[in-house]
Amino acid sequence: MRVEDEDGIRTVTFDRPEVKNAFTADVARELSEALETVSFEEFDAVVVTGDGDAFSAGGDIEAMAERDETARESYQRVRETLGRVAEAILTAPVPVVARVNGDAVGAGMSVVAACDFAYAVPDARFAASFVNVGLVPDAGATVTLPELVGLRAAKELAFTGKLVSADRAAELNLVNEVVDADELDDVVDETVHTLASRPTETLALAKEAIHANLGRPWRDGLEREAQAQTLAYDTDAHEEGVSAFLEKRRPNFD
């Protein structure tokens, strides 16, 4: 994880391009810490992006295959890593902008959904791919997706795990706008500088109020999400999904 601060803007970059910026527990902790140490007195906005040609390909499947933990350990890890990421984005006292430079899959898509703004290049693809390895959407997606895209579309994404185009993501409100790759930096810069021109404490209060007034308490949602994911980790479907991925074959969930 690379963290750079300049002129009141913190840029956080997933920097594992050799594995398409796949998530690990360490990546989740580093992202959370980068957001939790932001204050509106010092910063105006945070930009989250990826190195290389992907935003983030989601969870590191090889790391999943090596995991050996009890249900309680699994619950604690999910809540303290991926749940912490969502909480850090949702409670960040400044706007968080996703600069989606490529595919955002699994937890990568969840991060995009949790951010306050998102701009994507035309060839970026999105998927709640958790179901493909027998898992429940995490990193806040069970909370944020229904609010962003609507209940029916959220179920379609979560239940099928299918890839959708950047244009479709914009139609679903998962991203604000699809931007040509050579214009992405300019559009993100324009957004963060617009935000920087606004009263940062007011934005912090507005963000907190907006989230507090949603139809469901998202803290409760994160709790339920971690519980569901703990159960999912112990299923045959998860084992089959991981095995199929590593063996480069289609999973058989029958």
Tab-separated table of N, CA and C in Angstrom, residues 4-79:
chain	number	residue	atom	x	y	z
A	4	GLU	N	0.496	8.714	-0.212
A	4	GLU	CA	1.153	9.966	-0.569
A	4	GLU	C	0.256	11.137	-0.200
A	5	ASP	N	0.825	12.139	0.449
A	5	ASP	CA	0.088	13.333	0.859
A	5	ASP	C	0.629	14.540	0.117
A	6	GLU	N	-0.271	15.304	-0.491
A	6	GLU	CA	0.144	16.507	-1.212
A	6	GLU	C	-1.011	17.501	-1.255
A	7	ASP	N	-0.754	18.706	-0.795
A	7	ASP	CA	-1.719	19.800	-0.855
A	7	ASP	C	-3.072	19.417	-0.266
A	8	GLY	N	-3.048	18.722	0.841
A	8	GLY	CA	-4.293	18.391	1.524
A	8	GLY	C	-5.035	17.198	0.957
A	9	ILE	N	-4.441	16.515	-0.010
A	9	ILE	CA	-5.062	15.328	-0.609
A	9	ILE	C	-4.201	14.114	-0.275
A	10	ARG	N	-4.792	13.102	0.308
A	10	ARG	CA	-4.094	11.842	0.554
A	10	ARG	C	-4.464	10.854	-0.556
A	11	THR	N	-3.474	10.335	-1.234
A	11	THR	CA	-3.699	9.325	-2.274
A	11	THR	C	-3.202	7.984	-1.760
A	12	VAL	N	-4.095	7.008	-1.748
A	12	VAL	CA	-3.785	5.666	-1.268
A	12	VAL	C	-3.844	4.724	-2.472
A	13	THR	N	-2.740	4.047	-2.750
A	13	THR	CA	-2.643	3.224	-3.954
A	13	THR	C	-2.392	1.772	-3.603
A	14	PHE	N	-3.265	0.885	-4.093
A	14	PHE	CA	-2.980	-0.545	-4.003
A	14	PHE	C	-1.769	-0.806	-4.902
A	15	ASP	N	-0.710	-1.357	-4.338
A	15	ASP	CA	0.521	-1.461	-5.126
A	15	ASP	C	1.043	-2.894	-5.219
A	16	ARG	N	0.138	-3.801	-5.563
A	16	ARG	CA	0.543	-5.178	-5.849
A	16	ARG	C	0.116	-5.525	-7.281
A	17	PRO	N	0.617	-4.779	-8.280
A	17	PRO	CA	0.137	-4.969	-9.650
A	17	PRO	C	0.389	-6.364	-10.189
A	18	GLU	N	1.393	-7.056	-9.645
A	18	GLU	CA	1.710	-8.403	-10.142
A	18	GLU	C	0.599	-9.395	-9.840
A	19	VAL	N	-0.272	-9.086	-8.863
A	19	VAL	CA	-1.438	-9.932	-8.559
A	19	VAL	C	-2.716	-9.113	-8.674
A	20	LYS	N	-2.672	-8.108	-9.556
A	20	LYS	CA	-3.826	-7.227	-9.806
A	20	LYS	C	-4.369	-6.615	-8.510
A	21	ASN	N	-3.426	-6.272	-7.641
A	21	ASN	CA	-3.761	-5.577	-6.387
A	21	ASN	C	-4.750	-6.355	-5.527
A	22	ALA	N	-4.545	-7.654	-5.465
A	22	ALA	CA	-5.427	-8.505	-4.661
A	22	ALA	C	-5.342	-8.129	-3.186
A	23	PHE	N	-6.469	-8.312	-2.515
A	23	PHE	CA	-6.578	-7.979	-1.095
A	23	PHE	C	-5.974	-9.079	-0.230
A	24	THR	N	-5.310	-8.652	0.835
A	24	THR	CA	-4.920	-9.548	1.922
A	24	THR	C	-5.311	-8.856	3.214
A	25	ALA	N	-5.186	-9.550	4.332
A	25	ALA	CA	-5.483	-8.927	5.621
A	25	ALA	C	-4.579	-7.722	5.852
A	26	ASP	N	-3.310	-7.829	5.443
A	26	ASP	CA	-2.391	-6.707	5.623
A	26	ASP	C	-2.803	-5.505	4.778
A	27	VAL	N	-3.234	-5.751	3.544
A	27	VAL	CA	-3.704	-4.662	2.685
A	27	VAL	C	-4.906	-3.971	3.325
A	28	ALA	N	-5.831	-4.770	3.852
A	28	ALA	CA	-7.015	-4.200	4.496
A	28	ALA	C	-6.633	-3.333	5.691
A	29	ARG	N	-5.704	-3.812	6.490
A	29	ARG	CA	-5.277	-3.038	7.661
A	29	ARG	C	-4.586	-1.741	7.241
A	30	GLU	N	-3.730	-1.818	6.231
A	30	GLU	CA	-3.007	-0.626	5.788
A	30	GLU	C	-3.963	0.408	5.203
A	31	LEU	N	-4.952	-0.052	4.423
A	31	LEU	CA	-5.939	0.875	3.874
A	31	LEU	C	-6.735	1.514	5.001
A	32	SER	N	-7.144	0.713	5.965
A	32	SER	CA	-7.909	1.246	7.097
A	32	SER	C	-7.104	2.296	7.851
A	33	GLU	N	-5.847	1.991	8.124
A	33	GLU	CA	-4.998	2.934	8.863
A	33	GLU	C	-4.804	4.231	8.091
A	34	ALA	N	-4.665	4.123	6.767
A	34	ALA	CA	-4.490	5.322	5.947
A	34	ALA	C	-5.715	6.225	6.013
A	35	LEU	N	-6.894	5.640	6.166
A	35	LEU	CA	-8.127	6.414	6.262
A	35	LEU	C	-8.377	6.900	7.683
A	36	GLU	N	-8.052	6.076	8.648
A	36	GLU	CA	-8.326	6.422	10.052
A	36	GLU	C	-7.433	7.550	10.564
A	37	THR	N	-6.312	7.778	9.911
A	37	THR	CA	-5.403	8.831	10.349
A	37	THR	C	-5.645	10.153	9.621
A	38	VAL	N	-6.742	10.237	8.888
A	38	VAL	CA	-7.115	11.469	8.182
A	38	VAL	C	-8.019	12.304	9.085
A	39	SER	N	-7.770	13.600	9.122
A	39	SER	CA	-8.648	14.532	9.829
A	39	SER	C	-9.047	15.650	8.881
A	40	PHE	N	-10.207	16.270	9.117
A	40	PHE	CA	-10.625	17.348	8.224
A	40	PHE	C	-9.812	18.620	8.474
A	41	GLU	N	-9.112	18.676	9.604
A	41	GLU	CA	-8.239	19.819	9.841
A	41	GLU	C	-7.009	19.798	8.934
A	42	GLU	N	-6.574	18.601	8.569
A	42	GLU	CA	-5.337	18.459	7.800
A	42	GLU	C	-5.568	18.118	6.337
A	43	PHE	N	-6.683	17.430	6.042
A	43	PHE	CA	-6.929	16.943	4.682
A	43	PHE	C	-8.272	17.426	4.151
A	44	ASP	N	-8.362	17.467	2.815
A	44	ASP	CA	-9.611	17.831	2.145
A	44	ASP	C	-10.297	16.635	1.509
A	45	ALA	N	-9.532	15.625	1.117
A	45	ALA	CA	-10.103	14.443	0.465
A	45	ALA	C	-9.065	13.331	0.446
A	46	VAL	N	-9.561	12.119	0.203
A	46	VAL	CA	-8.702	10.944	0.005
A	46	VAL	C	-9.045	10.342	-1.346
A	47	VAL	N	-8.035	9.993	-2.117
A	47	VAL	CA	-8.215	9.281	-3.387
A	47	VAL	C	-7.687	7.865	-3.208
A	48	VAL	N	-8.487	6.884	-3.593
A	48	VAL	CA	-8.071	5.482	-3.548
A	48	VAL	C	-7.976	4.975	-4.979
A	49	THR	N	-6.854	4.373	-5.329
A	49	THR	CA	-6.659	3.896	-6.695
A	49	THR	C	-5.760	2.673	-6.694
A	50	GLY	N	-5.491	2.149	-7.886
A	50	GLY	CA	-4.639	0.973	-8.015
A	50	GLY	C	-3.448	1.233	-8.910
A	51	ASP	N	-2.392	0.476	-8.702
A	51	ASP	CA	-1.213	0.533	-9.558
A	51	ASP	C	-1.387	-0.465	-10.693
A	52	GLY	N	-0.885	-0.129	-11.863
A	52	GLY	CA	-1.002	-1.051	-12.990
A	52	GLY	C	-2.342	-0.937	-13.687
A	53	ASP	N	-2.839	-2.073	-14.192
A	53	ASP	CA	-4.057	-2.041	-15.012
A	53	ASP	C	-5.289	-2.537	-14.274
A	54	ALA	N	-5.213	-2.637	-12.935
A	54	ALA	CA	-6.377	-3.054	-12.149
A	54	ALA	C	-6.517	-2.156	-10.935
A	55	PHE	N	-7.760	-1.929	-10.519
A	55	PHE	CA	-8.014	-1.250	-9.248
A	55	PHE	C	-7.724	-2.244	-8.129
A	56	SER	N	-8.507	-3.312	-8.084
A	56	SER	CA	-8.212	-4.441	-7.188
A	56	SER	C	-9.036	-5.639	-7.624
A	57	ALA	N	-8.362	-6.775	-7.716
A	57	ALA	CA	-9.022	-8.006	-8.143
A	57	ALA	C	-9.704	-8.736	-6.992
A	58	GLY	N	-9.766	-8.107	-5.804
A	58	GLY	CA	-10.458	-8.735	-4.677
A	58	GLY	C	-9.530	-9.594	-3.848
A	59	GLY	N	-10.125	-10.528	-3.124
A	59	GLY	CA	-9.364	-11.347	-2.187
A	59	GLY	C	-8.312	-12.210	-2.859
A	60	ASP	N	-7.207	-12.397	-2.169
A	60	ASP	CA	-6.116	-13.240	-2.654
A	60	ASP	C	-6.517	-14.702	-2.459
A	61	ILE	N	-6.876	-15.379	-3.551
A	61	ILE	CA	-7.413	-16.735	-3.468
A	61	ILE	C	-6.366	-17.720	-2.946
A	62	GLU	N	-5.117	-17.538	-3.319
A	62	GLU	CA	-4.077	-18.441	-2.834
A	62	GLU	C	-3.933	-18.316	-1.316
A	63	ALA	N	-4.060	-17.091	-0.793
A	63	ALA	CA	-4.007	-16.911	0.658
A	63	ALA	C	-5.200	-17.583	1.325
A	64	MET	N	-6.370	-17.536	0.673
A	64	MET	CA	-7.557	-18.210	1.212
A	64	MET	C	-7.317	-19.709	1.324
A	65	ALA	N	-6.672	-20.271	0.306
A	65	ALA	CA	-6.454	-21.718	0.286
A	65	ALA	C	-5.556	-22.175	1.426
A	66	GLU	N	-4.697	-21.278	1.897
A	66	GLU	CA	-3.761	-21.624	2.966
A	66	GLU	C	-4.326	-21.327	4.349
A	67	ARG	N	-5.506	-20.737	4.404
A	67	ARG	CA	-6.062	-20.302	5.679
A	67	ARG	C	-6.533	-21.485	6.507
A	68	ASP	N	-6.185	-21.471	7.767
A	68	ASP	CA	-6.629	-22.511	8.703
A	68	ASP	C	-6.980	-21.817	10.015
A	69	GLU	N	-8.278	-21.639	10.280
A	69	GLU	CA	-8.689	-20.888	11.452
A	69	GLU	C	-10.030	-21.383	11.948
A	70	THR	N	-10.297	-21.140	13.205
A	70	THR	CA	-11.584	-21.497	13.782
A	70	THR	C	-12.638	-20.492	13.327
A	71	ALA	N	-13.909	-20.818	13.590
A	71	ALA	CA	-14.990	-19.912	13.227
A	71	ALA	C	-14.825	-18.569	13.932
A	72	ARG	N	-14.434	-18.605	15.190
A	72	ARG	CA	-14.258	-17.348	15.924
A	72	ARG	C	-13.099	-16.540	15.344
A	73	GLU	N	-12.011	-17.197	14.999
A	73	GLU	CA	-10.876	-16.501	14.388
A	73	GLU	C	-11.280	-15.908	13.041
A	74	SER	N	-12.083	-16.662	12.293
A	74	SER	CA	-12.561	-16.183	11.002
A	74	SER	C	-13.418	-14.933	11.173
A	75	TYR	N	-14.338	-14.984	12.128
A	75	TYR	CA	-15.200	-13.836	12.406
A	75	TYR	C	-14.373	-12.613	12.779
A	76	GLN	N	-13.424	-12.797	13.683
A	76	GLN	CA	-12.607	-11.670	14.141
A	76	GLN	C	-11.802	-11.086	12.991
A	77	ARG	N	-11.260	-11.951	12.130
A	77	ARG	CA	-10.461	-11.458	11.014
A	77	ARG	C	-11.316	-10.643	10.051
A	78	VAL	N	-12.504	-11.159	9.701
A	78	VAL	CA	-13.374	-10.444	8.774
A	78	VAL	C	-13.784	-9.091	9.348
A	79	ARG	N	-14.169	-9.112	10.611
A	79	ARG	CA	-14.666	-7.874	11.226
A	79	ARG	C	-13.542	-6.851	11.395
